[in-house]
Short mmCIF file of C-alpha atoms in Angstrom, two decimals:
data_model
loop_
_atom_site.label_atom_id
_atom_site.label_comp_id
_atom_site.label_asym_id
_atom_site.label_seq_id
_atom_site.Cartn_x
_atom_site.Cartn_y
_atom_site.Cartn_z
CA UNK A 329 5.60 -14.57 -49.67
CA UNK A 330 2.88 -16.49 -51.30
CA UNK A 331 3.02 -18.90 -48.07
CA UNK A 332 2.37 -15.74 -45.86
CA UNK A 333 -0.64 -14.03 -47.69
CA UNK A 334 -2.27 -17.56 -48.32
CA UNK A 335 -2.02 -18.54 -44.54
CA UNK A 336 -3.38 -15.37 -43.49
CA UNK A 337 -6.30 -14.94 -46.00
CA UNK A 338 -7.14 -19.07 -43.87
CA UNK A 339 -6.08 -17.88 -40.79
CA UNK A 340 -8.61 -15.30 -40.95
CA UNK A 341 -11.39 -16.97 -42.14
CA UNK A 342 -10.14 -20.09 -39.78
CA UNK A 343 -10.97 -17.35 -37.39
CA UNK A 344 -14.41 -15.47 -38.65
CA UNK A 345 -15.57 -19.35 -39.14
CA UNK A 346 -15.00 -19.99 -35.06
CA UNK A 347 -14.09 -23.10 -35.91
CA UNK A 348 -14.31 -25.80 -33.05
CA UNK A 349 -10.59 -26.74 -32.57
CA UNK A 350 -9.28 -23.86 -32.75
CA UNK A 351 -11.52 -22.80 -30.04
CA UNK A 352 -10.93 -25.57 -27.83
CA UNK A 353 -7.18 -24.48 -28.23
CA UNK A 354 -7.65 -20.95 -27.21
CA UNK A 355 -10.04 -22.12 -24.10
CA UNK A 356 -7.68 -24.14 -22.95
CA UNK A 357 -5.23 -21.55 -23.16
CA UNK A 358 -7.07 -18.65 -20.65
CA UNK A 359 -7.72 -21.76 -18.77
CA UNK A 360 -3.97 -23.49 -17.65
CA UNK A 361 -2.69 -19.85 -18.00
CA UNK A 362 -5.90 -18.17 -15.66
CA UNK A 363 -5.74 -21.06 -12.85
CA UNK A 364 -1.81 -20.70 -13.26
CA UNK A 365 -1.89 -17.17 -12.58
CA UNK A 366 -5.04 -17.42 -9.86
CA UNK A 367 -2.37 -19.96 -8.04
CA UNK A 368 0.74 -17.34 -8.28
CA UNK A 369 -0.70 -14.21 -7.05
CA UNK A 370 -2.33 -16.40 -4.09
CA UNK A 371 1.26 -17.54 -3.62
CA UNK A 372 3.29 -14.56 -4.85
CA UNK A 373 1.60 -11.54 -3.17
CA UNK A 374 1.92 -12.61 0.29
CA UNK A 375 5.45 -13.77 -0.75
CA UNK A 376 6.32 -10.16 -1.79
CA UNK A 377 4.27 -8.66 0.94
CA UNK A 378 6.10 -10.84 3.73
CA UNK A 379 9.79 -9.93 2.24
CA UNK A 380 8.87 -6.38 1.39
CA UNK A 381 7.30 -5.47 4.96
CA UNK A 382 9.10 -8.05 7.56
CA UNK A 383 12.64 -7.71 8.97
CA UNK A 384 14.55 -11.32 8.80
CA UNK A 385 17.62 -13.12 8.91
CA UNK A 386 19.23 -13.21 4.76
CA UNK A 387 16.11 -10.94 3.71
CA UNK A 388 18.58 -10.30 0.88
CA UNK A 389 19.05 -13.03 0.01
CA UNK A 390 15.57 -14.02 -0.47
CA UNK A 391 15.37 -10.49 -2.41
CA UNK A 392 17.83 -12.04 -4.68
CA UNK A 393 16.66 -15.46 -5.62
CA UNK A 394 13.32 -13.53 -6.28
CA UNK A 395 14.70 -11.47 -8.73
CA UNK A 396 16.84 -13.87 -9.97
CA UNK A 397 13.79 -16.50 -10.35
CA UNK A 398 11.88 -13.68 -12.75
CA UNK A 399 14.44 -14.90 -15.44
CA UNK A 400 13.84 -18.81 -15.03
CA UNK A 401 14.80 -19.98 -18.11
CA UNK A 402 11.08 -22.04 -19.46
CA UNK A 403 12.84 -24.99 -20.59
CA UNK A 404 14.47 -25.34 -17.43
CA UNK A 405 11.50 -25.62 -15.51
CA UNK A 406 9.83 -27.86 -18.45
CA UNK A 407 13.00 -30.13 -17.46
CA UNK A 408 13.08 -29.64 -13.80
CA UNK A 409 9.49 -30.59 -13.86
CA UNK A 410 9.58 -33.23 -15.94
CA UNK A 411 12.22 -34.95 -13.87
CA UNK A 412 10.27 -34.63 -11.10
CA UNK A 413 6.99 -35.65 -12.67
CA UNK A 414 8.00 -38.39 -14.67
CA UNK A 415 7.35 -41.81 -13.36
CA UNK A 416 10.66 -42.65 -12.11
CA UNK A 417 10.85 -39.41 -10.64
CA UNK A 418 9.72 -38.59 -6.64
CA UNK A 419 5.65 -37.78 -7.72
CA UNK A 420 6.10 -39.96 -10.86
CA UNK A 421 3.23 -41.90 -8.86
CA UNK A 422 0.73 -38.99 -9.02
CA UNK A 423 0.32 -39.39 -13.24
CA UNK A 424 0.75 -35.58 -13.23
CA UNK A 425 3.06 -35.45 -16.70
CA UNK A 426 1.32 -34.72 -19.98
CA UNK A 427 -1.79 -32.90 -18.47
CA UNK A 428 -3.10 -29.77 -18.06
CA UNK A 429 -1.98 -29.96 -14.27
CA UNK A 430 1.53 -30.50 -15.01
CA UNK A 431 1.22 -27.21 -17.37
CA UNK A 432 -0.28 -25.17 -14.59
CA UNK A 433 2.36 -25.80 -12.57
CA UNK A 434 5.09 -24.84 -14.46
CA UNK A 435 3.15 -21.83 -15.12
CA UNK A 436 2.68 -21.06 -11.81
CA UNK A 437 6.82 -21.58 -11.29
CA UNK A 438 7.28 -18.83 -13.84
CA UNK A 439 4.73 -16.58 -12.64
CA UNK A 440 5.60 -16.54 -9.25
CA UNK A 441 8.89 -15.10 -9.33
CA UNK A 442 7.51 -12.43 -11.09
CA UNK A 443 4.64 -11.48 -9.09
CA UNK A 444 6.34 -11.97 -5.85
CA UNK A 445 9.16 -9.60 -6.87
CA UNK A 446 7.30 -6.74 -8.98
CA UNK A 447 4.67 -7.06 -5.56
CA UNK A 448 7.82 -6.35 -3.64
CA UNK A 449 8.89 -3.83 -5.59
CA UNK A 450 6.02 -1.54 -5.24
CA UNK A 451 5.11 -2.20 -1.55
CA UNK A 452 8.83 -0.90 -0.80
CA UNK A 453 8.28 1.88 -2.97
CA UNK A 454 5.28 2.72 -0.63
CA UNK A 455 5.85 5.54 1.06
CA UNK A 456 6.68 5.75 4.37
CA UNK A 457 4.67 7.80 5.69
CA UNK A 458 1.45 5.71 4.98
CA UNK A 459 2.49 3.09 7.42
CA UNK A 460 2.91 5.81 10.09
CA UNK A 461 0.16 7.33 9.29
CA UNK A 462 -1.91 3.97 9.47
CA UNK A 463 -0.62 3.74 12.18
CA UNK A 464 -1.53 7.14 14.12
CA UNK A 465 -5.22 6.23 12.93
CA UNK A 466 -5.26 3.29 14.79
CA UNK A 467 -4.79 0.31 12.54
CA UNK A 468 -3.77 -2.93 13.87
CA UNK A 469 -0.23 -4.31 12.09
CA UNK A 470 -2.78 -6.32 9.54
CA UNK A 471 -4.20 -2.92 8.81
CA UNK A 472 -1.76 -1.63 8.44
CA UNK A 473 -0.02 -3.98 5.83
CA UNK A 474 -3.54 -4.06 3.85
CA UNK A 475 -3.62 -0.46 3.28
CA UNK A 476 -0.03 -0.44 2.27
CA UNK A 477 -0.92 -3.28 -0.03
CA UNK A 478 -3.92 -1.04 -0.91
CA UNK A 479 -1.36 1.85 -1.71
CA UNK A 480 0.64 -0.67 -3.75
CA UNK A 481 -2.46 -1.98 -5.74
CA UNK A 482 -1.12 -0.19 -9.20
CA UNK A 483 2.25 -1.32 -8.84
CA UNK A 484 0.77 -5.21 -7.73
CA UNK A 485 -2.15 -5.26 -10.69
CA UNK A 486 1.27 -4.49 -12.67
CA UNK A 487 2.87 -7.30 -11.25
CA UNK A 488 -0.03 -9.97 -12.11
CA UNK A 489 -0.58 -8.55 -16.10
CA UNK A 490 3.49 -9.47 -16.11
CA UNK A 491 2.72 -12.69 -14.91
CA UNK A 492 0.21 -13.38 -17.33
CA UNK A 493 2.06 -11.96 -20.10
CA UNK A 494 4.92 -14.44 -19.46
CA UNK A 495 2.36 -17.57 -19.16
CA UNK A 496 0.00 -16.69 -21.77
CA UNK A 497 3.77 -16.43 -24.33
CA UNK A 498 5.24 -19.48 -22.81
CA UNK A 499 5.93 -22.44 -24.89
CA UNK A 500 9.01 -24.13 -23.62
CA UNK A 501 7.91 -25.43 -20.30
CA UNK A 502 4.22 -26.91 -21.34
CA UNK A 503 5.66 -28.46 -24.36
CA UNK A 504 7.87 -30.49 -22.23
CA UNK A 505 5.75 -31.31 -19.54
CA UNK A 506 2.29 -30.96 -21.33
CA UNK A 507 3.53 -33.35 -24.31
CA UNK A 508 1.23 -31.09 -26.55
CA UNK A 509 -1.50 -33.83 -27.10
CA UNK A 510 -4.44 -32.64 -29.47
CA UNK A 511 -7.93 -31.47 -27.37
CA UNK A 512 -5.92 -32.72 -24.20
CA UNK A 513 -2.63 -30.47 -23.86
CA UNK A 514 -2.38 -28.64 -26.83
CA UNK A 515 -2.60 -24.51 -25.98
CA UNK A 516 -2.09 -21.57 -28.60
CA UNK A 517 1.89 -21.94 -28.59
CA UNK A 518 2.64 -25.12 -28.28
CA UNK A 519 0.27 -25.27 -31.29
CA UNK A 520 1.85 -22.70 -33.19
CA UNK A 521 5.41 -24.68 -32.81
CA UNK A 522 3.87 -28.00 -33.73
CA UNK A 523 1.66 -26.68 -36.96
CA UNK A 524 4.84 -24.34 -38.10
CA UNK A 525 7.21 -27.61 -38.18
CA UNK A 526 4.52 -29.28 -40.01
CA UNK A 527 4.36 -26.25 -42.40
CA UNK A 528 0.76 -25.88 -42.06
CA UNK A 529 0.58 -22.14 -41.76
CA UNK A 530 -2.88 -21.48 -41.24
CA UNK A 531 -4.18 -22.45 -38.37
CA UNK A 532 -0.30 -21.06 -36.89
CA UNK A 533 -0.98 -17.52 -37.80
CA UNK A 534 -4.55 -17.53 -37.38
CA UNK A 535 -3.12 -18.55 -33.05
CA UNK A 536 -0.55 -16.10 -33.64
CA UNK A 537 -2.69 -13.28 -34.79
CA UNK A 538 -5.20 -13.72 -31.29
CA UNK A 539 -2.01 -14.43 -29.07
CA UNK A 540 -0.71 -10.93 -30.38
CA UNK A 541 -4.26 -9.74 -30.27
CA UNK A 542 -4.39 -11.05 -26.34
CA UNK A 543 -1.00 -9.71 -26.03
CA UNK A 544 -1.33 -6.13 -27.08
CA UNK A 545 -4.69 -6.21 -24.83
CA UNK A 546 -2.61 -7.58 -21.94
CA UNK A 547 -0.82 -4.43 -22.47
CA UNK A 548 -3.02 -1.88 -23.12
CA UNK A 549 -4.47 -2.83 -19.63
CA UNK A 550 -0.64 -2.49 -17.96
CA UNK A 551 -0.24 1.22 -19.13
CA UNK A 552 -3.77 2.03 -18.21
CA UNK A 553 -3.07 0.45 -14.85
CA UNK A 554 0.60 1.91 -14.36
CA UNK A 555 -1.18 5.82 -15.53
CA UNK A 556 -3.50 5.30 -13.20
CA UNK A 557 -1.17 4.61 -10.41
CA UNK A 558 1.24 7.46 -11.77
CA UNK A 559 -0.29 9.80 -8.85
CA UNK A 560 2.51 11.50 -6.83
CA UNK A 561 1.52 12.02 -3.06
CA UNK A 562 1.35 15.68 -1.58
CA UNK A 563 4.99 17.03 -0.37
CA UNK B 815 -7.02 11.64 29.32
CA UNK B 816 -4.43 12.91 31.28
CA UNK B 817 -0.46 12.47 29.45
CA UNK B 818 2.77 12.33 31.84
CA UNK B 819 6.01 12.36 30.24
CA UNK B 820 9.07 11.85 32.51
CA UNK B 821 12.68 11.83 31.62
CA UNK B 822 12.84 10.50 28.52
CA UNK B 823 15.71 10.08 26.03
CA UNK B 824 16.14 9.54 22.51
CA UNK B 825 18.81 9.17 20.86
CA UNK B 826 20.17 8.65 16.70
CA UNK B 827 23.02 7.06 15.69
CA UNK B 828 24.67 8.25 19.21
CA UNK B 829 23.21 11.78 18.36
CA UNK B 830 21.12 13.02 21.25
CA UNK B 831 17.81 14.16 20.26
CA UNK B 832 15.60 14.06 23.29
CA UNK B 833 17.72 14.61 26.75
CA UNK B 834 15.56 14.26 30.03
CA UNK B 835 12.06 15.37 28.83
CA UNK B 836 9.85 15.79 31.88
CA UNK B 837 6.29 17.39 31.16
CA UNK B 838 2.17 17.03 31.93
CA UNK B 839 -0.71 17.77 29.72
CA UNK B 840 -3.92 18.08 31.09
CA UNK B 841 -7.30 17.11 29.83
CA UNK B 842 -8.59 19.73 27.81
CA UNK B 843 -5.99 22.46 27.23
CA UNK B 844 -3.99 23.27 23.76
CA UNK B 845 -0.29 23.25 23.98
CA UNK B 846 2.52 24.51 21.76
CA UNK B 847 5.69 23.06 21.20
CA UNK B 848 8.49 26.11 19.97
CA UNK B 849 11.94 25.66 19.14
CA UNK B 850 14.11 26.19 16.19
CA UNK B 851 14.93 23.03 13.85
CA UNK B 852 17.02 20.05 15.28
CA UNK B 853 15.19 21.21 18.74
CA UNK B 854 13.62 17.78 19.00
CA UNK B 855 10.06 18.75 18.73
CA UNK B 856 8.81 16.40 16.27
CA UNK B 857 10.84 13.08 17.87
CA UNK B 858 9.23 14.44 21.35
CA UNK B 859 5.32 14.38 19.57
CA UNK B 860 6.23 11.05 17.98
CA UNK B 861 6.98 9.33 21.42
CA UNK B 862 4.58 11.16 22.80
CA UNK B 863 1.92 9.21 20.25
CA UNK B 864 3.62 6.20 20.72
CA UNK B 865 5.17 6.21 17.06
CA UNK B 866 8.20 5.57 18.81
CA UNK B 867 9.61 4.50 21.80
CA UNK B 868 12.20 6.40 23.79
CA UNK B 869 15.73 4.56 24.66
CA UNK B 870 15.20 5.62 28.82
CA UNK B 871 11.98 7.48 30.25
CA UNK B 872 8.15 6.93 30.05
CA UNK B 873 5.30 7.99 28.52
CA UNK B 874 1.96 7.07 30.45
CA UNK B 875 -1.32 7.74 29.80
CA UNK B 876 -3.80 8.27 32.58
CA UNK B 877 -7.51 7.80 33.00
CA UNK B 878 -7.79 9.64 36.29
CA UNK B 879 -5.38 7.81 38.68
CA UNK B 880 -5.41 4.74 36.58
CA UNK B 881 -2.52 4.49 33.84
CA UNK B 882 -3.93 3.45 30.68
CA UNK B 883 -2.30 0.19 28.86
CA UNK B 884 -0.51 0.86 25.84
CA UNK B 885 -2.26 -0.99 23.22
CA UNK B 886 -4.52 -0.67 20.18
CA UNK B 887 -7.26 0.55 22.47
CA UNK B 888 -5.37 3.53 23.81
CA UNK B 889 -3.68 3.97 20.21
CA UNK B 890 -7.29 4.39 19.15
CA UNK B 891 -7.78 7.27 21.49
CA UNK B 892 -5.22 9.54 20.36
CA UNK B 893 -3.70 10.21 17.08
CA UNK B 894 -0.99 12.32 15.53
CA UNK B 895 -0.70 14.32 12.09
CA UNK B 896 2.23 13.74 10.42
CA UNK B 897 4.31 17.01 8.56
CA UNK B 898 3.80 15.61 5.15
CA UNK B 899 0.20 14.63 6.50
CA UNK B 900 0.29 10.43 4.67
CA UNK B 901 -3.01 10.64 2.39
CA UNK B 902 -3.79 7.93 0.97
CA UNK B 903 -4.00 7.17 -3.10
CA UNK B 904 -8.15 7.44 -3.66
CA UNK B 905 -10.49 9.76 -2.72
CA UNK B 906 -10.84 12.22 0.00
CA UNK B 907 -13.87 11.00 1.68
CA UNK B 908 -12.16 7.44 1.39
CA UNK B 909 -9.37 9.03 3.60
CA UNK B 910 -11.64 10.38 5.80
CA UNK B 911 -13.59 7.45 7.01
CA UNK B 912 -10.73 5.17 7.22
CA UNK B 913 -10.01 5.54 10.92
CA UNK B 914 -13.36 5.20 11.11
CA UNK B 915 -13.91 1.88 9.12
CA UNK B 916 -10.88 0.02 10.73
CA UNK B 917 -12.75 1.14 14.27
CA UNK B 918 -16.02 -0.93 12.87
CA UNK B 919 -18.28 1.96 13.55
CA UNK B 920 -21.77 1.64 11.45
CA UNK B 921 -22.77 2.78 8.27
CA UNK B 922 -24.71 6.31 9.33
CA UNK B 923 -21.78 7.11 12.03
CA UNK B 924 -19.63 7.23 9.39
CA UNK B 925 -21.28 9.19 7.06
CA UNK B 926 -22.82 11.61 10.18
CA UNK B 927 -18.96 12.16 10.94
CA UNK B 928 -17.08 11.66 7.70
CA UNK B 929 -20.01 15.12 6.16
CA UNK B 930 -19.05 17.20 9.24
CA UNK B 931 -15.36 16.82 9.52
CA UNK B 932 -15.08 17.76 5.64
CA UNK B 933 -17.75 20.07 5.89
CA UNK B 934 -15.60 22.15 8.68
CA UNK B 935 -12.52 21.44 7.10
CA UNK B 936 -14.03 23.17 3.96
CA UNK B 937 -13.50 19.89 1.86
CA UNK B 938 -16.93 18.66 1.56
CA UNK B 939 -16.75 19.90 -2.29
CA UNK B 940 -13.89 17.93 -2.85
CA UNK B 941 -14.74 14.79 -1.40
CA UNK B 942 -14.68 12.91 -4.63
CA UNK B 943 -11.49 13.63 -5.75
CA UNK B 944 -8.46 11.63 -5.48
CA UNK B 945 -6.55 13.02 -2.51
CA UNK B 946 -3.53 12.98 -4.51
CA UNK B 947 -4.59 15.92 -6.37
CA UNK B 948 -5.39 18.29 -3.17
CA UNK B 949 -3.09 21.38 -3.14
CA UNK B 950 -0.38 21.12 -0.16
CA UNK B 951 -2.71 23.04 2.32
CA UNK B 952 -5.45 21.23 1.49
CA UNK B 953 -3.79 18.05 1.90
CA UNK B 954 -3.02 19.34 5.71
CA UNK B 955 -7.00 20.23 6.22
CA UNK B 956 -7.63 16.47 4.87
CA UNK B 957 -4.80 15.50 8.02
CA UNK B 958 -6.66 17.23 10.28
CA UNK B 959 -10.01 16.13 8.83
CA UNK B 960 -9.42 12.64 9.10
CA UNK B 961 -8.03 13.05 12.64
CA UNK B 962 -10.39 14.79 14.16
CA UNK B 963 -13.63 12.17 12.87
CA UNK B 964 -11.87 9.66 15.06
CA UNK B 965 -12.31 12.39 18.20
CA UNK B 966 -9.44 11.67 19.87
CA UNK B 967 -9.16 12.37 23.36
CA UNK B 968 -5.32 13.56 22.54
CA UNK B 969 -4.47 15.12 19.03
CA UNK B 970 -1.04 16.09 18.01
CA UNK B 971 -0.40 18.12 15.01
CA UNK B 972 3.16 18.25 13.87
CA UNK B 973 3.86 21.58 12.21
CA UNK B 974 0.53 22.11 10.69
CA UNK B 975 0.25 24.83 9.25
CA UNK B 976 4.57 25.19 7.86
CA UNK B 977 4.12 25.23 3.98
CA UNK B 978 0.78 26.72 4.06
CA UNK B 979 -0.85 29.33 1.99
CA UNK B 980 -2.28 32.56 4.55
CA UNK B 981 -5.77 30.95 3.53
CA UNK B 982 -5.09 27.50 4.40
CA UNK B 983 -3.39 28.74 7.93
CA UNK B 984 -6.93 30.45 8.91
CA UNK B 985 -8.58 27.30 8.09
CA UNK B 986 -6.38 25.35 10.16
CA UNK B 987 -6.33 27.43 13.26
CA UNK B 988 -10.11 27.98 13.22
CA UNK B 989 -10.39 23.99 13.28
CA UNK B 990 -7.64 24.34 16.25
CA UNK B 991 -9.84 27.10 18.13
CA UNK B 992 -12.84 25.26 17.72
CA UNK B 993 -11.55 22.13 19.49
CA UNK B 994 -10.45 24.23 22.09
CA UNK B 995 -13.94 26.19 22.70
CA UNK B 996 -15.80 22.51 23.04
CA UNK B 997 -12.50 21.31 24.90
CA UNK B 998 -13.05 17.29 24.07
CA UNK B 999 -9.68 17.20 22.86
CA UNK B 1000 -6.28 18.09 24.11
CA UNK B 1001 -4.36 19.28 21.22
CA UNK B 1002 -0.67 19.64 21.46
CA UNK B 1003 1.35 21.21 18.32
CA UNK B 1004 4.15 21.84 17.29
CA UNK B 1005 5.17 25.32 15.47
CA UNK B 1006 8.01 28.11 14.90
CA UNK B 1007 5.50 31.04 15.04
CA UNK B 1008 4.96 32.59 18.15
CA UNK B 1009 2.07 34.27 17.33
CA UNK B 1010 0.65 31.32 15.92
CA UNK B 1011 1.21 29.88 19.90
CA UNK B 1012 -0.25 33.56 21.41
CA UNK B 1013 -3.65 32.65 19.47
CA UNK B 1014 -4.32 29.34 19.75
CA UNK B 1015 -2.49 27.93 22.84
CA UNK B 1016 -3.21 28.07 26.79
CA UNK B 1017 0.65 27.06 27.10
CA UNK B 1018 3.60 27.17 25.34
CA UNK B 1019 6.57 24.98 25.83
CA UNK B 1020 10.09 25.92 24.61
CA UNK B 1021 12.97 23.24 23.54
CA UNK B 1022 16.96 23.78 22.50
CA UNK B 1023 18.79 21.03 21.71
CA UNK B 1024 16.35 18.05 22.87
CA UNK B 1025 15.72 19.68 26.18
CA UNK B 1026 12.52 21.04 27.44
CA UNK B 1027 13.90 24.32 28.73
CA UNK B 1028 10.55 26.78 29.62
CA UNK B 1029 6.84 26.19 30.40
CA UNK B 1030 4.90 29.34 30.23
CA UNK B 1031 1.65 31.01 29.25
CA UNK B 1032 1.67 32.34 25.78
#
């Protein structure tokens, strides 16, 4: 107990204090998880667009392994990656492991499941009548798919917040392929596992108390979006 | 624009819906479509506007002698309001110009039309508000609104005025019998009310059970 109030009485003024490290930390966090995220909508709304709006052969399947992808287990892809990174592994000659590259992309591999398949979700949940009526107004077939996209945008926006909830929480994946290296690799969770197993509480809580910060803003954004978008159409 | 129809089919699941449809609309005039429900009426106005295609038959659109290519350019010239009308999820006046926007016309064309559609479809105060919110009749006047900024050379209106209020239905038809005094627009619909056809229509065409059976005067 005495552990707990003292580490949050320095976590707080490790905070107020803005001290340089933990700074660095938090900056480096937004910026793996932001390009990360920036990489899997590119990737994951056309993804879900393309499977939601296009007839093909084993369309179920793909349906599937989307789905199935949104519950990649972290440490999974931290080891999948690393075997693939790692210098006798096939791009072992790139010197991707233990950067901040190597932790984008496994952020981007749990991301884009997620995107891809919450974007699918809510373009098939489009009406449709909005494609006809696209449609009767003349759109061409991109038009068309934009303004169902457009129609989808509350559902999508949904979609990306996910993603960046599950990045912005990850710790699994970047520890194992980021190496956690002080001012290099280190990010807000990999730096709360590290400091906790060294018992140094402080600077822990003060990283868990703006990750739950980030986290509950994260979320306040998600219901605004999803009440937004809670709009029924005219019957 | 002139539209010939001739002998088409359409069928569902091996359900006949549309058995040898032959029929002519001329440049200009306002047509009704009668029948009860399951008559085919609303498959007929959907192949009609190219929504669908029918399994045997054609639809060809001419430009006096010429037939007209089916492509974006004729899709662009005609245009079909759906029963449950397809607004969009943001404002009116967003819903209005869209047809207009996708066509890449400028910024004061836009606005010129976008003002007088809503303006005659009484929805000018409203065109701020999400569409979303519009009571069901209004929803239909936005339909017709956002149709009718695109002048199309061929409009078809698919039960227009079926779920609305007495108020909304005057609206409607006075949008209907203006098109017909300036007579830039053919305007075929589709409706159950006879008296509905007697008012607005310069022919009336009757269907049972996917077949055109009667073209008369109203």
């Amino acid at each position: 107990m005495h552990s707990i109030s003292e580490g949050l009485i320095k976590a707080f003024s490790l905070i107020g204090s803005f001290d340089a490290d933990l700074l660095k930390i938090i900056f480096l966090t937004l910026e793996v998880s932001g390009v990360a995220l920036l990489i899997a909508t590119a990737l994951g709304l056309p993804l879900g667009a393309l499977v939601g709006l296009r007839k093909f052969p084993l369309q179920r399947v793909a349906i599937s392994l989307m789905n199935t992808f949104m519950g990649l287990p972290p440490v999974v892809v931290g080891l999948f990656l690393y075997l693939i990174l790692s210098r006798s592994g096939p791009l072992g000659f790139m010197g991707l492991l233990y950067t901040p590259l190597a932790m984008i992309l496994a952020q981007t591999i749990l991301a884009l499941p997620i995107i891809a398949s919450l974007s699918h979700s809510a373009i098939v949940n489009v009406d449709p009548i909005i494609r006809q009526a696209s449609i009767t107004l003349g759109a061409t077939p991109v038009q068309v798919t934009l303004n169902i996209m457009k129609e989808a945008r509350y559902g999508i926006m949904s979609g990306i917040i996910a993603g960046l909830g599950r990045v912005m929480a990850e710790v699994g994946a970047v520890l194992i392929v980021g190496g956690n290296i002080a001012g290099y690799t280190r990010v807000m969770t990999t730096t709360i596992a590290l400091e906790t197993d060294k018992g140094n509480f402080e600077l822990a809580i003060a990283l868990g108390i703006i990750l739950l910060v980030l986290s509950l803003a994260i979320n306040m954004f998600l219901h605004l979006v999803q009440r937004k978008g809670a709009l029924q159409p005219i019957r | 624009m002139k539209l010939n129809v001739s002998d088409i089919n359409k069928s569902y699941n091996g359900k006949a819906v549309l058995q040898d449809c032959s029929v002519s609309f001329e440049k200009g005039a306002v047509y009704a479509l009668m029948g009860p429900n399951g008559s085919g009426k609303s498959t007929f106005l959907r192949i009609c506007a190219l929504l669908e295609t029918p399994d045997k038959g054609s639809v060809e659109y001419l430009s006096g002698d010429s037939i007209v290519r089916n492509d974006i350019g004729l899709r662009r010239r005609i245009t079909l309001v759906l029963p449950g009308v397809g607004v969009f999820n943001t404002t009116v006046h967003k819903n209005v110009v869209y047809g207009l926007k996708i066509r890449g016309l400028s910024k004061e064309e836009i606005r010129r039309r976008a003002d007088s559609a809503l303006e005659f479809a009484g929805l000018l105060h409203k065109k701020d508000h999400n569409a979303l919110t519009l009571s069901t009749g209004e929803g239909q006047r936005l339909g017709i609104a956002r149709a009718m900024v695109i002048e199309p050379e061929i409009l078809f209106l698919d039960e227009p005025t079926v779920s609305t209020d007495q108020e909304n239905t005057a609206i409607i038809e006075g949008i209907i019998l203006d098109m017909k005094k300036k007579g830039m627009s053919t305007v075929i619909i589709t409706t159950h009310d006879p008296a509905q056809a007697e008012r607005l229509t310069d022919r009336v065409l009757i269907m049972r059970d996917g077949k055109i059976i009667e073209q008369k005067s109203p």
